[in-house]
Amino acid sequence: QVQLMESGGGLVQPGESLRLSCAASGIIFSNSAMGWYRQAPGKQRELVATITSGGRLNYADSVKGRFTISRDNAANTVYLQMNSLKPEDTAVYYCNAYLDPFLHWGQGTQVTVSA
């Protein structure tokens, strides 16, 4: 059974940092592309960042220079370091795992940025 378990969300003030983690089980993690997506209230889910099995990175323009995605294949975990957080980063953050033809999603973790 595939499980993607996000953690690390919370309430922070603008300018602060958070580190999200997504622990995976039931998949061949090292062969999987991993991604972080987010969904704000009333909006569609959007890409935040992805990392391929080979380490190639991709970021949404809105987070470039502030967020960093990384992976630890030994720990079957993908991370999202979020710095200089803004109120518009408030959303539920989801991780996913893709290994053709399968795509799996976690349950999400809430990130709220507010003064």
N, CA, C and O atoms as a DFTB+ gen file, in Angstrom:
460 C
 N C O
     1  1       0.845      -1.186       0.000
     2  2       0.000       0.000       0.000
     3  2       0.882       1.238       0.000
     4  3       1.811       1.363       0.799
     5  1       0.568       2.163      -0.926
     6  2       1.345       3.379      -1.041
     7  2       0.892       4.387       0.004
     8  3      -0.304       4.606       0.193
     9  1       1.858       4.997       0.679
    10  2       1.559       6.075       1.621
    11  2       2.546       7.209       1.418
    12  3       3.756       6.997       1.344
    13  1       2.006       8.414       1.330
    14  2       2.808       9.627       1.316
    15  2       2.333      10.464       2.496
    16  3       1.177      10.885       2.535
    17  1       3.210      10.703       3.445
    18  2       2.832      11.367       4.689
    19  2       3.561      12.699       4.798
    20  3       4.765      12.745       5.047
    21  1       2.803      13.792       4.604
    22  2       3.394      15.132       4.738
    23  2       3.408      15.569       6.198
    24  3       2.546      15.181       6.986
    25  1       4.400      16.381       6.541
    26  2       4.482      16.961       7.875
    27  2       5.258      18.264       7.789
    28  3       5.918      18.551       6.789
    29  1       5.166      19.049       8.861
    30  2       5.954      20.272       8.943
    31  2       5.183      21.547       8.711
    32  3       5.745      22.636       8.826
    33  1       3.901      21.438       8.385
    34  2       3.111      22.643       8.180
    35  2       2.834      23.351       9.494
    36  3       3.114      22.830      10.573
    37  1       2.280      24.549       9.380
    38  2       1.944      25.292      10.584
    39  2       1.625      26.731      10.278
    40  3       1.455      27.120       9.122
    41  1       1.546      27.522      11.343
    42  2       1.253      28.941      11.248
    43  2       2.541      29.718      11.493
    44  3       3.188      29.552      12.528
    45  1       2.908      30.564      10.539
    46  2       4.106      31.383      10.680
    47  2       3.795      32.811      10.260
    48  3       2.776      33.084       9.625
    49  1       4.699      33.718      10.629
    50  2       4.546      35.112      10.228
    51  2       5.258      35.352       8.899
    52  3       6.165      34.602       8.537
    53  1       4.855      36.385       8.177
    54  2       5.550      36.714       6.921
    55  2       7.046      36.879       7.159
    56  3       7.475      37.476       8.147
    57  1       7.825      36.336       6.232
    58  2       9.276      36.405       6.322
    59  2       9.924      35.222       7.015
    60  3      11.137      35.034       6.923
    61  1       9.128      34.425       7.705
    62  2       9.666      33.269       8.407
    63  2       9.806      32.071       7.461
    64  3       9.469      32.145       6.280
    65  1      10.313      30.966       8.019
    66  2      10.602      29.773       7.229
    67  2       9.879      28.552       7.794
    68  3       9.535      28.492       8.974
    69  1       9.665      27.593       6.912
    70  2       9.154      26.281       7.295
    71  2       9.830      25.238       6.421
    72  3      10.241      25.520       5.295
    73  1       9.941      24.021       6.959
    74  2      10.454      22.913       6.172
    75  2       9.421      21.800       6.183
    76  3       9.096      21.248       7.234
    77  1       8.915      21.478       5.016
    78  2       7.966      20.390       4.887
    79  2       8.710      19.101       4.543
    80  3       9.728      19.108       3.851
    81  1       8.170      18.008       5.047
    82  2       8.707      16.687       4.739
    83  2       7.594      15.809       4.199
    84  3       6.428      15.970       4.559
    85  1       7.960      14.890       3.342
    86  2       7.007      13.909       2.827
    87  2       7.696      12.551       2.842
    88  3       8.603      12.291       2.051
    89  1       7.254      11.699       3.745
    90  2       7.821      10.359       3.871
    91  2       6.993       9.386       3.047
    92  3       5.772       9.321       3.184
    93  1       7.673       8.626       2.186
    94  2       6.991       7.718       1.270
    95  2       7.233       6.267       1.647
    96  3       8.307       5.902       2.125
    97  1       6.220       5.452       1.423
    98  2       6.362       4.012       1.584
    99  2       5.495       3.328       0.533
   100  3       4.510       3.884       0.047
   101  1       5.897       2.103       0.198
   102  2       5.118       1.350      -0.776
   103  2       5.410       1.684      -2.223
   104  3       4.725       1.200      -3.123
   105  1       6.441       2.522      -2.461
   106  2       6.829       2.864      -3.832
   107  2       8.330       2.666      -3.985
   108  3       9.064       2.580      -3.001
   109  1       8.773       2.596      -5.232
   110  2      10.217       2.565      -5.502
   111  2      10.665       4.017      -5.526
   112  3      10.718       4.648      -6.582
   113  1      10.983       4.534      -4.357
   114  2      11.190       5.968      -4.189
   115  2      12.304       6.491      -5.084
   116  3      12.152       7.536      -5.717
   117  1      13.405       5.784      -5.139
   118  2      14.566       6.304      -5.866
   119  2      14.286       6.446      -7.364
   120  3      14.943       7.237      -8.042
   121  1      13.336       5.702      -7.876
   122  2      12.986       5.778      -9.296
   123  2      11.849       6.750      -9.588
   124  3      11.507       6.985     -10.747
   125  1      11.264       7.312      -8.535
   126  2      10.072       8.141      -8.677
   127  2      10.417       9.624      -8.758
   128  3      11.305      10.109      -8.056
   129  1       9.703      10.331      -9.624
   130  2       9.731      11.790      -9.587
   131  2       8.832      12.245      -8.451
   132  3       7.734      11.718      -8.273
   133  1       9.291      13.212      -7.689
   134  2       8.540      13.696      -6.535
   135  2       8.189      15.168      -6.733
   136  3       8.933      15.919      -7.362
   137  1       7.057      15.558      -6.192
   138  2       6.656      16.942      -6.366
   139  2       5.897      17.477      -5.171
   140  3       5.324      16.729      -4.380
   141  1       5.911      18.784      -5.066
   142  2       5.079      19.504      -4.097
   143  2       4.103      20.386      -4.873
   144  3       4.487      21.089      -5.808
   145  1       2.857      20.334      -4.474
   146  2       1.801      21.151      -5.036
   147  2       1.084      21.829      -3.885
   148  3       1.239      21.433      -2.730
   149  1       0.300      22.851      -4.197
   150  2      -0.466      23.520      -3.148
   151  2      -1.824      23.946      -3.691
   152  3      -2.020      24.152      -4.889
   153  1      -2.740      24.067      -2.750
   154  2      -4.084      24.509      -3.107
   155  2      -4.582      25.479      -2.058
   156  3      -4.744      25.129      -0.889
   157  1      -4.821      26.697      -2.494
   158  2      -5.373      27.730      -1.616
   159  2      -6.899      27.690      -1.715
   160  3      -7.446      27.195      -2.701
   161  1      -7.582      28.211      -0.692
   162  2      -9.049      28.199      -0.711
   163  2      -9.585      28.872      -1.966
   164  3      -9.178      29.983      -2.305
   165  1     -10.497      28.197      -2.651
   166  2     -11.117      28.751      -3.839
   167  2     -10.268      28.733      -5.089
   168  3     -10.668      29.270      -6.123
   169  1      -9.102      28.121      -5.005
   170  2      -8.207      28.088      -6.160
   171  2      -7.887      26.651      -6.548
   172  3      -8.079      25.716      -5.771
   173  1      -7.394      26.506      -7.776
   174  2      -6.990      25.185      -8.234
   175  2      -5.647      24.790      -7.635
   176  3      -4.840      25.639      -7.254
   177  1      -5.433      23.504      -7.562
   178  2      -4.135      23.009      -7.117
   179  2      -3.074      23.409      -8.138
   180  3      -3.289      23.299      -9.345
   181  1      -1.927      23.873      -7.644
   182  2      -0.865      24.330      -8.533
   183  2       0.472      23.727      -8.155
   184  3       0.723      23.368      -7.005
   185  1       1.322      23.630      -9.169
   186  2       2.663      23.102      -8.947
   187  2       3.488      24.093      -8.127
   188  3       3.430      25.302      -8.348
   189  1       4.248      23.565      -7.188
   190  2       5.214      24.376      -6.436
   191  2       6.629      24.028      -6.893
   192  3       7.393      24.902      -7.300
   193  1       6.964      22.744      -6.820
   194  2       8.309      22.312      -7.199
   195  2       8.314      20.817      -7.454
   196  3       7.536      20.068      -6.863
   197  1       9.203      20.393      -8.344
   198  2       9.363      18.969      -8.600
   199  2      10.841      18.617      -8.661
   200  3      11.690      19.464      -8.938
   201  1      11.125      17.352      -8.397
   202  2      12.485      16.829      -8.513
   203  2      12.396      15.440      -9.125
   204  3      11.660      14.581      -8.639
   205  1      13.151      15.230     -10.193
   206  2      13.121      13.930     -10.856
   207  2      13.997      12.928     -10.106
   208  3      14.704      13.282      -9.162
   209  1      13.935      11.685     -10.541
   210  2      14.784      10.663      -9.929
   211  2      16.266      10.984     -10.137
   212  3      17.117      10.578      -9.345
   213  1      16.557      11.709     -11.200
   214  2      17.937      12.085     -11.481
   215  2      18.352      13.401     -10.858
   216  3      19.492      13.836     -11.021
   217  1      17.425      14.048     -10.137
   218  2      17.758      15.272      -9.428
   219  2      17.473      16.559     -10.177
   220  3      17.837      17.639      -9.711
   221  1      16.825      16.463     -11.336
   222  2      16.488      17.681     -12.062
   223  2      15.357      18.409     -11.345
   224  3      14.373      17.798     -10.929
   225  1      15.512      19.723     -11.208
   226  2      14.583      20.533     -10.413
   227  2      13.719      21.415     -11.309
   228  3      14.118      21.812     -12.404
   229  1      12.534      21.704     -10.807
   230  2      11.632      22.635     -11.488
   231  2      10.840      23.370     -10.420
   232  3      10.369      22.766      -9.457
   233  1      10.695      24.687     -10.597
   234  2       9.982      25.509      -9.615
   235  2       8.955      26.389     -10.302
   236  3       9.144      26.814     -11.442
   237  1       7.876      26.654      -9.600
   238  2       6.953      27.696     -10.037
   239  2       7.657      29.041      -9.916
   240  3       8.468      29.250      -9.014
   241  1       7.341      29.951     -10.832
   242  2       7.985      31.263     -10.803
   243  2       7.764      31.971      -9.475
   244  3       8.627      32.710      -9.003
   245  1       6.604      31.737      -8.880
   246  2       6.246      32.452      -7.654
   247  2       7.095      32.053      -6.452
   248  3       7.110      32.765      -5.448
   249  1       7.801      30.926      -6.536
   250  2       8.592      30.461      -5.391
   251  2      10.085      30.398      -5.681
   252  3      10.878      30.094      -4.789
   253  1      10.475      30.681      -6.919
   254  2      11.897      30.624      -7.265
   255  2      12.688      31.576      -6.390
   256  3      12.303      32.726      -6.180
   257  1      13.816      31.063      -5.879
   258  2      14.672      31.867      -5.025
   259  2      14.276      31.850      -3.565
   260  3      15.041      32.300      -2.712
   261  1      13.080      31.333      -3.258
   262  2      12.623      31.267      -1.866
   263  2      12.462      29.833      -1.377
   264  3      12.721      29.542      -0.209
   265  1      12.037      28.938      -2.260
   266  2      11.785      27.542      -1.879
   267  2      12.851      26.640      -2.497
   268  3      13.366      26.913      -3.582
   269  1      13.167      25.564      -1.785
   270  2      14.113      24.578      -2.287
   271  2      13.565      23.177      -2.053
   272  3      13.233      22.808      -0.926
   273  1      13.474      22.405      -3.125
   274  2      13.060      21.005      -3.012
   275  2      14.302      20.132      -3.002
   276  3      15.274      20.407      -3.705
   277  1      14.262      19.070      -2.193
   278  2      15.376      18.130      -2.144
   279  2      14.829      16.760      -1.781
   280  3      13.686      16.630      -1.341
   281  1      15.648      15.751      -1.968
   282  2      15.216      14.385      -1.666
   283  2      16.350      13.625      -1.001
   284  3      17.531      13.882      -1.239
   285  1      15.949      12.675      -0.156
   286  2      16.884      11.762       0.494
   287  2      16.406      10.357       0.171
   288  3      15.476       9.851       0.799
   289  1      17.036       9.735      -0.801
   290  2      16.576       8.414      -1.238
   291  2      16.769       7.349      -0.153
   292  3      16.013       6.380      -0.098
   293  1      17.763       7.522       0.696
   294  2      17.983       6.556       1.775
   295  2      16.846       6.597       2.792
   296  3      16.531       5.589       3.424
   297  1      16.237       7.766       2.941
   298  2      15.155       7.944       3.905
   299  2      13.770       7.934       3.247
   300  3      12.755       8.092       3.925
   301  1      13.739       7.746       1.927
   302  2      12.462       7.769       1.185
   303  2      11.660       9.023       1.500
   304  3      10.451       8.959       1.719
   305  1      12.345      10.163       1.521
   306  2      11.708      11.410       1.937
   307  2      12.070      12.533       0.975
   308  3      13.207      12.643       0.517
   309  1      11.077      13.362       0.682
   310  2      11.298      14.576      -0.099
   311  2      10.978      15.761       0.812
   312  3      10.069      15.700       1.640
   313  1      11.747      16.842       0.639
   314  2      11.618      18.009       1.498
   315  2      11.274      19.242       0.667
   316  3      11.540      19.307      -0.533
   317  1      10.683      20.203       1.338
   318  2      10.475      21.517       0.741
   319  2      10.859      22.556       1.790
   320  3      10.135      22.776       2.761
   321  1      12.005      23.185       1.576
   322  2      12.433      24.274       2.446
   323  2      11.827      25.556       1.916
   324  3      12.052      25.931       0.766
   325  1      11.062      26.224       2.754
   326  2      10.351      27.433       2.347
   327  2      10.857      28.599       3.183
   328  3      10.669      28.631       4.399
   329  1      11.494      29.545       2.529
   330  2      12.010      30.736       3.195
   331  2      11.250      31.972       2.735
   332  3      10.559      31.955       1.716
   333  1      11.391      33.034       3.501
   334  2      10.760      34.305       3.149
   335  2       9.291      34.119       2.786
   336  3       8.829      34.589       1.746
   337  1       8.579      33.438       3.647
   338  2       7.182      33.117       3.350
   339  2       6.319      34.368       3.296
   340  3       6.533      35.338       4.023
   341  1       5.340      34.306       2.409
   342  2       4.421      35.428       2.189
   343  2       2.993      34.964       2.469
   344  3       2.712      33.767       2.413
   345  1       2.092      35.895       2.768
   346  2       0.693      35.491       2.987
   347  2       0.107      34.711       1.808
   348  3      -0.727      33.826       1.999
   349  1       0.539      35.039       0.602
   350  2       0.010      34.335      -0.573
   351  2       0.537      32.905      -0.700
   352  3       0.105      32.170      -1.588
   353  1       1.450      32.506       0.162
   354  2       1.895      31.108       0.197
   355  2       0.950      30.240       1.033
   356  3       1.108      29.021       1.088
   357  1      -0.024      30.866       1.678
   358  2      -0.986      30.126       2.485
   359  2      -1.764      29.149       1.618
   360  3      -2.375      29.539       0.623
   361  1      -1.738      27.874       2.003
   362  2      -2.397      26.828       1.220
   363  2      -2.227      25.494       1.932
   364  3      -1.478      25.383       2.903
   365  1      -2.929      24.493       1.440
   366  2      -2.630      23.116       1.801
   367  2      -1.587      22.611       0.813
   368  3      -1.769      22.696      -0.401
   369  1      -0.500      22.090       1.351
   370  2       0.598      21.608       0.533
   371  2       0.548      20.081       0.446
   372  3       0.449      19.385       1.456
   373  1       0.620      19.584      -0.786
   374  2       0.545      18.149      -1.048
   375  2       1.830      17.681      -1.717
   376  3       2.404      18.388      -2.545
   377  1       2.271      16.502      -1.358
   378  2       3.361      15.912      -2.133
   379  2       2.781      14.823      -3.026
   380  3       1.743      14.236      -2.722
   381  1       3.463      14.570      -4.120
   382  2       3.079      13.454      -4.965
   383  2       4.303      12.700      -5.447
   384  3       5.432      13.191      -5.420
   385  1       4.026      11.484      -5.888
   386  2       5.070      10.602      -6.399
   387  2       4.604      10.041      -7.729
   388  3       3.486       9.542      -7.851
   389  1       5.481      10.131      -8.730
   390  2       5.130       9.665     -10.069
   391  2       6.182       8.694     -10.567
   392  3       7.370       9.005     -10.651
   393  1       5.694       7.499     -10.897
   394  2       6.517       6.505     -11.600
   395  2       5.593       5.863     -12.607
   396  3       4.702       5.089     -12.258
   397  1       5.816       6.192     -13.835
   398  2       4.912       5.812     -14.927
   399  2       4.433       4.366     -14.818
   400  3       5.252       3.454     -14.703
   401  1       3.122       4.145     -14.853
   402  2       2.026       5.082     -15.085
   403  2       1.290       5.519     -13.817
   404  3       0.152       5.982     -13.883
   405  1       1.933       5.372     -12.683
   406  2       1.237       5.598     -11.424
   407  2       1.574       6.974     -10.825
   408  3       2.723       7.414     -10.830
   409  1       0.537       7.625     -10.317
   410  2       0.676       8.897      -9.623
   411  2      -0.033       8.791      -8.281
   412  3      -1.206       8.422      -8.218
   413  1       0.678       9.113      -7.215
   414  2       0.121       9.010      -5.873
   415  2       0.201      10.365      -5.188
   416  3       1.128      11.140      -5.425
   417  1      -0.786      10.642      -4.333
   418  2      -0.852      11.899      -3.584
   419  2      -0.914      11.643      -2.096
   420  3      -1.465      10.641      -1.640
   421  1      -0.336      12.570      -1.344
   422  2      -0.504      12.557       0.092
   423  2      -1.771      13.286       0.490
   424  3      -2.520      13.768      -0.360
   425  1      -2.007      13.362       1.807
   426  2      -3.229      13.977       2.326
   427  2      -3.100      15.489       2.501
   428  3      -4.103      16.190       2.637
   429  1      -1.881      15.981       2.498
   430  2      -1.676      17.420       2.591
   431  2      -1.363      17.902       3.996
   432  3      -1.715      17.266       4.990
   433  1      -0.690      19.047       4.049
   434  2      -0.398      19.710       5.318
   435  2      -0.649      21.203       5.143
   436  3      -0.277      21.793       4.129
   437  1      -1.278      21.796       6.133
   438  2      -1.685      23.203       6.043
   439  2      -0.513      24.120       6.368
   440  3       0.178      23.932       7.369
   441  1      -0.300      25.103       5.520
   442  2       0.655      26.174       5.780
   443  2      -0.116      27.487       5.777
   444  3      -0.787      27.825       4.802
   445  1      -0.014      28.216       6.874
   446  2      -0.680      29.506       6.995
   447  2       0.363      30.567       7.325
   448  3       1.112      30.447       8.294
   449  1       0.394      31.607       6.497
   450  2       1.329      32.707       6.698
   451  2       0.504      33.949       7.002
   452  3      -0.207      34.468       6.142
   453  1       0.614      34.410       8.231
   454  2      -0.219      35.525       8.650
   455  2       0.445      36.271       9.782
   456  3       1.097      35.683      10.645
   457  1       0.265      37.595       9.761
   458  2       0.776      38.415      10.852
   459  2      -0.188      38.407      12.026
   460  3       0.075      39.047      13.045
